[in-house]
Structure formats: structure tokens, C-alpha cells
CSV table of C-alpha atoms in Angstrom, one decimal:
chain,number,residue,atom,x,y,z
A,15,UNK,CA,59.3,64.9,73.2
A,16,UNK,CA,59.4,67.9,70.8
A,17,UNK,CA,59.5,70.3,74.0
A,18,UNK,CA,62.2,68.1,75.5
A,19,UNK,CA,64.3,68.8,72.3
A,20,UNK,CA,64.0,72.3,72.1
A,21,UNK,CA,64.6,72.5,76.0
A,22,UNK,CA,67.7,71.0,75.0
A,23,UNK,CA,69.0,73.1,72.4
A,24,UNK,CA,68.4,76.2,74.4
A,25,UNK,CA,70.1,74.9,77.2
A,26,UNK,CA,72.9,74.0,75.2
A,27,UNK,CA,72.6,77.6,73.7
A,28,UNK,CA,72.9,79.2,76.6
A,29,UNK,CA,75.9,77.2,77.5
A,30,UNK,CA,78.0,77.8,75.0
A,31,UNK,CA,77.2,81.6,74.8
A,32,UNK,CA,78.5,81.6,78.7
A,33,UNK,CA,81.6,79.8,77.2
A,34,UNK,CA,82.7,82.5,74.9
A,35,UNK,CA,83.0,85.3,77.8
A,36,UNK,CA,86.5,85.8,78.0
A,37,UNK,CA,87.7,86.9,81.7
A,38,UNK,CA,91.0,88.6,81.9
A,39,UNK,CA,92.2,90.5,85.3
A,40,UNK,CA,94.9,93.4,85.6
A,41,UNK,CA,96.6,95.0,88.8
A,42,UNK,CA,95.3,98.6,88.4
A,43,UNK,CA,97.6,99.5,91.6
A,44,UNK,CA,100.7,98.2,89.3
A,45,UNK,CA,99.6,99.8,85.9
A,46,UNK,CA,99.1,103.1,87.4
A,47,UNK,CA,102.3,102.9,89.6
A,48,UNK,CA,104.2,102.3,86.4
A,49,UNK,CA,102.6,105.4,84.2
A,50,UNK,CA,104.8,108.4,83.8
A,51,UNK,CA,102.1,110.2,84.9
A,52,UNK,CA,102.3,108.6,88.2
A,53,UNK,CA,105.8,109.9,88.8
A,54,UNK,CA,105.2,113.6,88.0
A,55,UNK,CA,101.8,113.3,90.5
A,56,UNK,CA,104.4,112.1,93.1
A,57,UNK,CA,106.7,114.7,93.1
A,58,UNK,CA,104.2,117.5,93.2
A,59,UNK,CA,102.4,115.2,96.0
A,60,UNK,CA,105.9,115.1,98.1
A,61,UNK,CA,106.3,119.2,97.6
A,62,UNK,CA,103.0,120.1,98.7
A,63,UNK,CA,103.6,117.6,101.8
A,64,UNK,CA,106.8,119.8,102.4
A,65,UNK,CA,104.7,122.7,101.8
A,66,UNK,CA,102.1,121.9,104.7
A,67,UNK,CA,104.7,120.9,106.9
A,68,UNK,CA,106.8,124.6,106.6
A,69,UNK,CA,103.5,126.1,107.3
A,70,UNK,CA,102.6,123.8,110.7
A,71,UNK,CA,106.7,124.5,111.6
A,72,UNK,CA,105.7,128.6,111.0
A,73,UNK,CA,102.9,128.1,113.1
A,74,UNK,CA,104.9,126.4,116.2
A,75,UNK,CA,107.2,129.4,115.6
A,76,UNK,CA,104.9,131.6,115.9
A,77,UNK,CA,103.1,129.8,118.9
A,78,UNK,CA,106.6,129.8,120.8
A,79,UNK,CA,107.4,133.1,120.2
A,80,UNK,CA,104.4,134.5,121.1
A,81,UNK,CA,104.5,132.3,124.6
A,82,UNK,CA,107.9,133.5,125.2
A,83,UNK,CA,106.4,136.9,124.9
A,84,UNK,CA,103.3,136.8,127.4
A,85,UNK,CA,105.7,135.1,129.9
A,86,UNK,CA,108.4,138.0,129.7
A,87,UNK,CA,105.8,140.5,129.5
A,88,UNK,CA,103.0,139.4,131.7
A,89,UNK,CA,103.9,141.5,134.9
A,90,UNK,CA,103.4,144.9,132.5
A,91,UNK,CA,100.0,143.3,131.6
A,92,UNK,CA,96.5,144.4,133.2
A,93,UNK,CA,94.5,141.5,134.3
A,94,UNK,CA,92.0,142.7,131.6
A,95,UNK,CA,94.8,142.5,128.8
A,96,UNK,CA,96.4,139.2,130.4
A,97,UNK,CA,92.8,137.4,130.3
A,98,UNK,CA,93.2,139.1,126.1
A,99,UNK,CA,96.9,138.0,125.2
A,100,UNK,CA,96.3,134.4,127.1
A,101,UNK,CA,93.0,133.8,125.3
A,102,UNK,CA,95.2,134.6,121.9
A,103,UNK,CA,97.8,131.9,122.7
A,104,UNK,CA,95.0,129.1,123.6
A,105,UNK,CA,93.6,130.1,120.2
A,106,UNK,CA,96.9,129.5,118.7
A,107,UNK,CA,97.5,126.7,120.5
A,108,UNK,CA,94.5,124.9,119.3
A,109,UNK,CA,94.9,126.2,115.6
A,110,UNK,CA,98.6,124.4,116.2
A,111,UNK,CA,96.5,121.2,117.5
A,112,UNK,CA,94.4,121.3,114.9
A,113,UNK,CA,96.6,121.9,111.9
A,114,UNK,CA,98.3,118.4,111.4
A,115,UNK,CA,94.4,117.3,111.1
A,116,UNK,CA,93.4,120.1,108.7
A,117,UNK,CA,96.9,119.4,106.3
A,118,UNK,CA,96.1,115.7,106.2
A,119,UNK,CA,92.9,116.5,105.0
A,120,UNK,CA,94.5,119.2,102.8
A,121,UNK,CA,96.8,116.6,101.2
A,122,UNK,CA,94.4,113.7,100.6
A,123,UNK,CA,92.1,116.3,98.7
A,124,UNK,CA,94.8,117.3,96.6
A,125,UNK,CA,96.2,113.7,95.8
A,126,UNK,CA,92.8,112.6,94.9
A,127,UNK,CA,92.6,115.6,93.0
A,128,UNK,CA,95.8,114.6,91.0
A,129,UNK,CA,95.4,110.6,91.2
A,130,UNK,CA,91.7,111.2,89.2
A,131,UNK,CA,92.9,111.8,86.4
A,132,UNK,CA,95.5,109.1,86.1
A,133,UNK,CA,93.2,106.6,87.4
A,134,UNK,CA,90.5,107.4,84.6
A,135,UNK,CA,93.2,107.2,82.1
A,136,UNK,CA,94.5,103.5,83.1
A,137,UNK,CA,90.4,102.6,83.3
A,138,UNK,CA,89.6,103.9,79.8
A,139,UNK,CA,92.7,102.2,78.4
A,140,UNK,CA,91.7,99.0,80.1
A,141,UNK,CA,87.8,99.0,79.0
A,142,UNK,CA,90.0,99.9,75.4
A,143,UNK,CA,91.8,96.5,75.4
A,144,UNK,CA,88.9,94.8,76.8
A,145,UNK,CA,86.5,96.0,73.8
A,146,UNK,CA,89.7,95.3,71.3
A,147,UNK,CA,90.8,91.8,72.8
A,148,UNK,CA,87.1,90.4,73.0
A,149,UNK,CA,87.1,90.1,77.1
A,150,UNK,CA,83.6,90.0,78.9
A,151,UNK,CA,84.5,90.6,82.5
A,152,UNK,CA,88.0,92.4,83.4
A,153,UNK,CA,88.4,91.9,87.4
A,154,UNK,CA,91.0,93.9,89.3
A,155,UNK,CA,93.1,91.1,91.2
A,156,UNK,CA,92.9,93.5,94.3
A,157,UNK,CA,89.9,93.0,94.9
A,158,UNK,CA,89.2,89.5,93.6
A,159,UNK,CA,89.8,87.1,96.1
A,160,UNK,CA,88.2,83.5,93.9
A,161,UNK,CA,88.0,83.9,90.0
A,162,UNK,CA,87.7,81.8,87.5
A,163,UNK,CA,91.4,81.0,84.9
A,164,UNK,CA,91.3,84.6,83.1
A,165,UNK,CA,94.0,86.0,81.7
A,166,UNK,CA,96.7,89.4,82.9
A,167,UNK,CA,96.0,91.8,80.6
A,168,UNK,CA,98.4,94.1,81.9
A,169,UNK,CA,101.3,93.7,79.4
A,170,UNK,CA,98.3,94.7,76.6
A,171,UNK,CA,97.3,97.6,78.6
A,172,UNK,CA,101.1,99.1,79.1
A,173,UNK,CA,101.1,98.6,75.7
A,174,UNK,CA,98.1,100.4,74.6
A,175,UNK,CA,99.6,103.3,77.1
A,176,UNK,CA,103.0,103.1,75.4
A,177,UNK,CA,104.6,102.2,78.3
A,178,UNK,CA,107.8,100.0,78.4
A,179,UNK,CA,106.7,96.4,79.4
A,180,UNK,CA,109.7,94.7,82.0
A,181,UNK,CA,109.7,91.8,83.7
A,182,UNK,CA,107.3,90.6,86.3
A,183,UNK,CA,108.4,91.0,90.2
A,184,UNK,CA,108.9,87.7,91.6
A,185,UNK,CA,105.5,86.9,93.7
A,186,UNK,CA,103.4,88.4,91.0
A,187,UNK,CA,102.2,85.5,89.4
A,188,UNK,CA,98.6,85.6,88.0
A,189,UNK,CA,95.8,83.8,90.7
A,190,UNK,CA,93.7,81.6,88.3
């Protein structure tokens, strides 16, 4: 009977221990659209997409003129330097091909170059307002399909960021 009792109580401890965890969730993709940072990151994001593109348009230039060339000149060409100027255009051609690849990859390094910081900034400001508000768990609602009631902490984390808190969009009611 004595181990029945104490089975009890421990059970009941654990219980109410697992009661206390507060769960709140936050739309990282929302908190860090909204930082200032965010905005600045966006604008250098949208020049160095410019950038890339006035380099691919150079290139095509350059591809076209150089074509124009070999087709004007070819008659004065040897065979041996025809085989040499056409082998210089298929080169170009496939640096051309290859470039939208190559500044794609060139932009997505350089946005997660710029985004890491911003992100990391938004995470230690939400583990911040978990450790201050008492939360256990913090779940991103992106990624959280079924959760237990928790509570948005994203007003809190704005304004522990000093960010302006404004209205919620319509549709962007909490998913308890």
C-alpha cells in the first residue's frame, strides 16, 4: 500500500511539472520580414540582382558582337584560324549558357550571406523573451502543423527588438 502511495505522488509530480511548461509559437518569416534590417538586406539584395544581370547582358553583347564578327570575317580566315575563332565563340556561348546558373548561385550565397545575420538576431531575441516570459517550448508556426493552445509571442518579441507593433493581417490568426 505504502508503494502504491508513493507511486502516486510521483506520478502526480510528474504531472504537474509537465503542466507548468508554457508553449508559445512566433512566425519567424513575419518577425524578420518586419525588422529594419530586413529592408536594408533587400535593397542591397535587389542591386546585386541588377548587378548580375548587366554582367549576363555584357556577356550576350559580347557573344553577339563577336558572332557578327567571325561571320563578316570568316572568308579572310584560314581553316586553321576559323577551327581557332569558332572554338572561341562555342566557349563563349557556353559561358553565356552557363552564366544565369553561375549568378543564381552567386545571389543565393550572398543573400544567405546577408539573411544570417538577421535571422540570428530574431532567434536570440526570441530564446530572450522565452527565458524572460517563462516559456518551455517556442514552435515556429511554419513548421508546426498540430500543437498544443500556446501562445504568439510575436508582439513580445517586436517589442524586445523595438520594433513598432501594428495590427495583425487578416488570416493570421494564431492555430491552437
Amino acid at each position: 500500500m505504502k508503494k502504491l502511495i508513493v507511486a502516486a505522488v510521483m506520478a502526480l509530480g510528474i504531472f504537474n511539472a509537465s503542466a507548468q511548461n508554457k508553449i508559445g509559437y512566433i512566425n519567424t518569416d513575419e518577425l524578420i520580414g518586419v525588422m529594419p534590417e530586413t529592408d536594408k538586406a533587400d535593397k542591397e539584395m535587389d542591386e546585386y540582382r541588377q548587378s548580375l544581370a548587366v554582367q549576363g547582358q555584357d556577356m550576350m553583347k559580347d557573344l553577339s558582337f563577336k558572332d557578327s564578327v567571325f561571320v563578316k570575317d570568316s572568308a579572310k580566315y584560314s581553316p586553321s584560324m576559323k577551327e581557332i575563332k569558332r572554338k572561341e565563340l562555342v566557349d563563349l556561348y557556353q559561358k553565356v549558357q552557363n552564366w544565369q546558373n553561375q549568378a543564381q548561385e552567386m545571389y543565393n550565397q550572398e543573400a544567405q550571406k546577408k539573411l544570417m545575420p538577421i535571422r540570428n538576431k530574431a532567434l536570440d531575441a526570441i530564446k530572450a523573451v522565452a527565458k524572460e516570459s517563462g516559456y518551455s517550448y517556442v514552435l515556429d508556426i511554419n513548421s508546426v502543423i498540430v500543437a498544443p493552445p500556446g501562445d504568439d509571442i510575436l508582439s513580445l518579441v517586436k517589442k524586445k527588438l523595438g520594433i513598432k507593433d501594428t495590427p495583425a493581417a487578416p488570416g493570421g490568426a494564431p492555430r491552437n
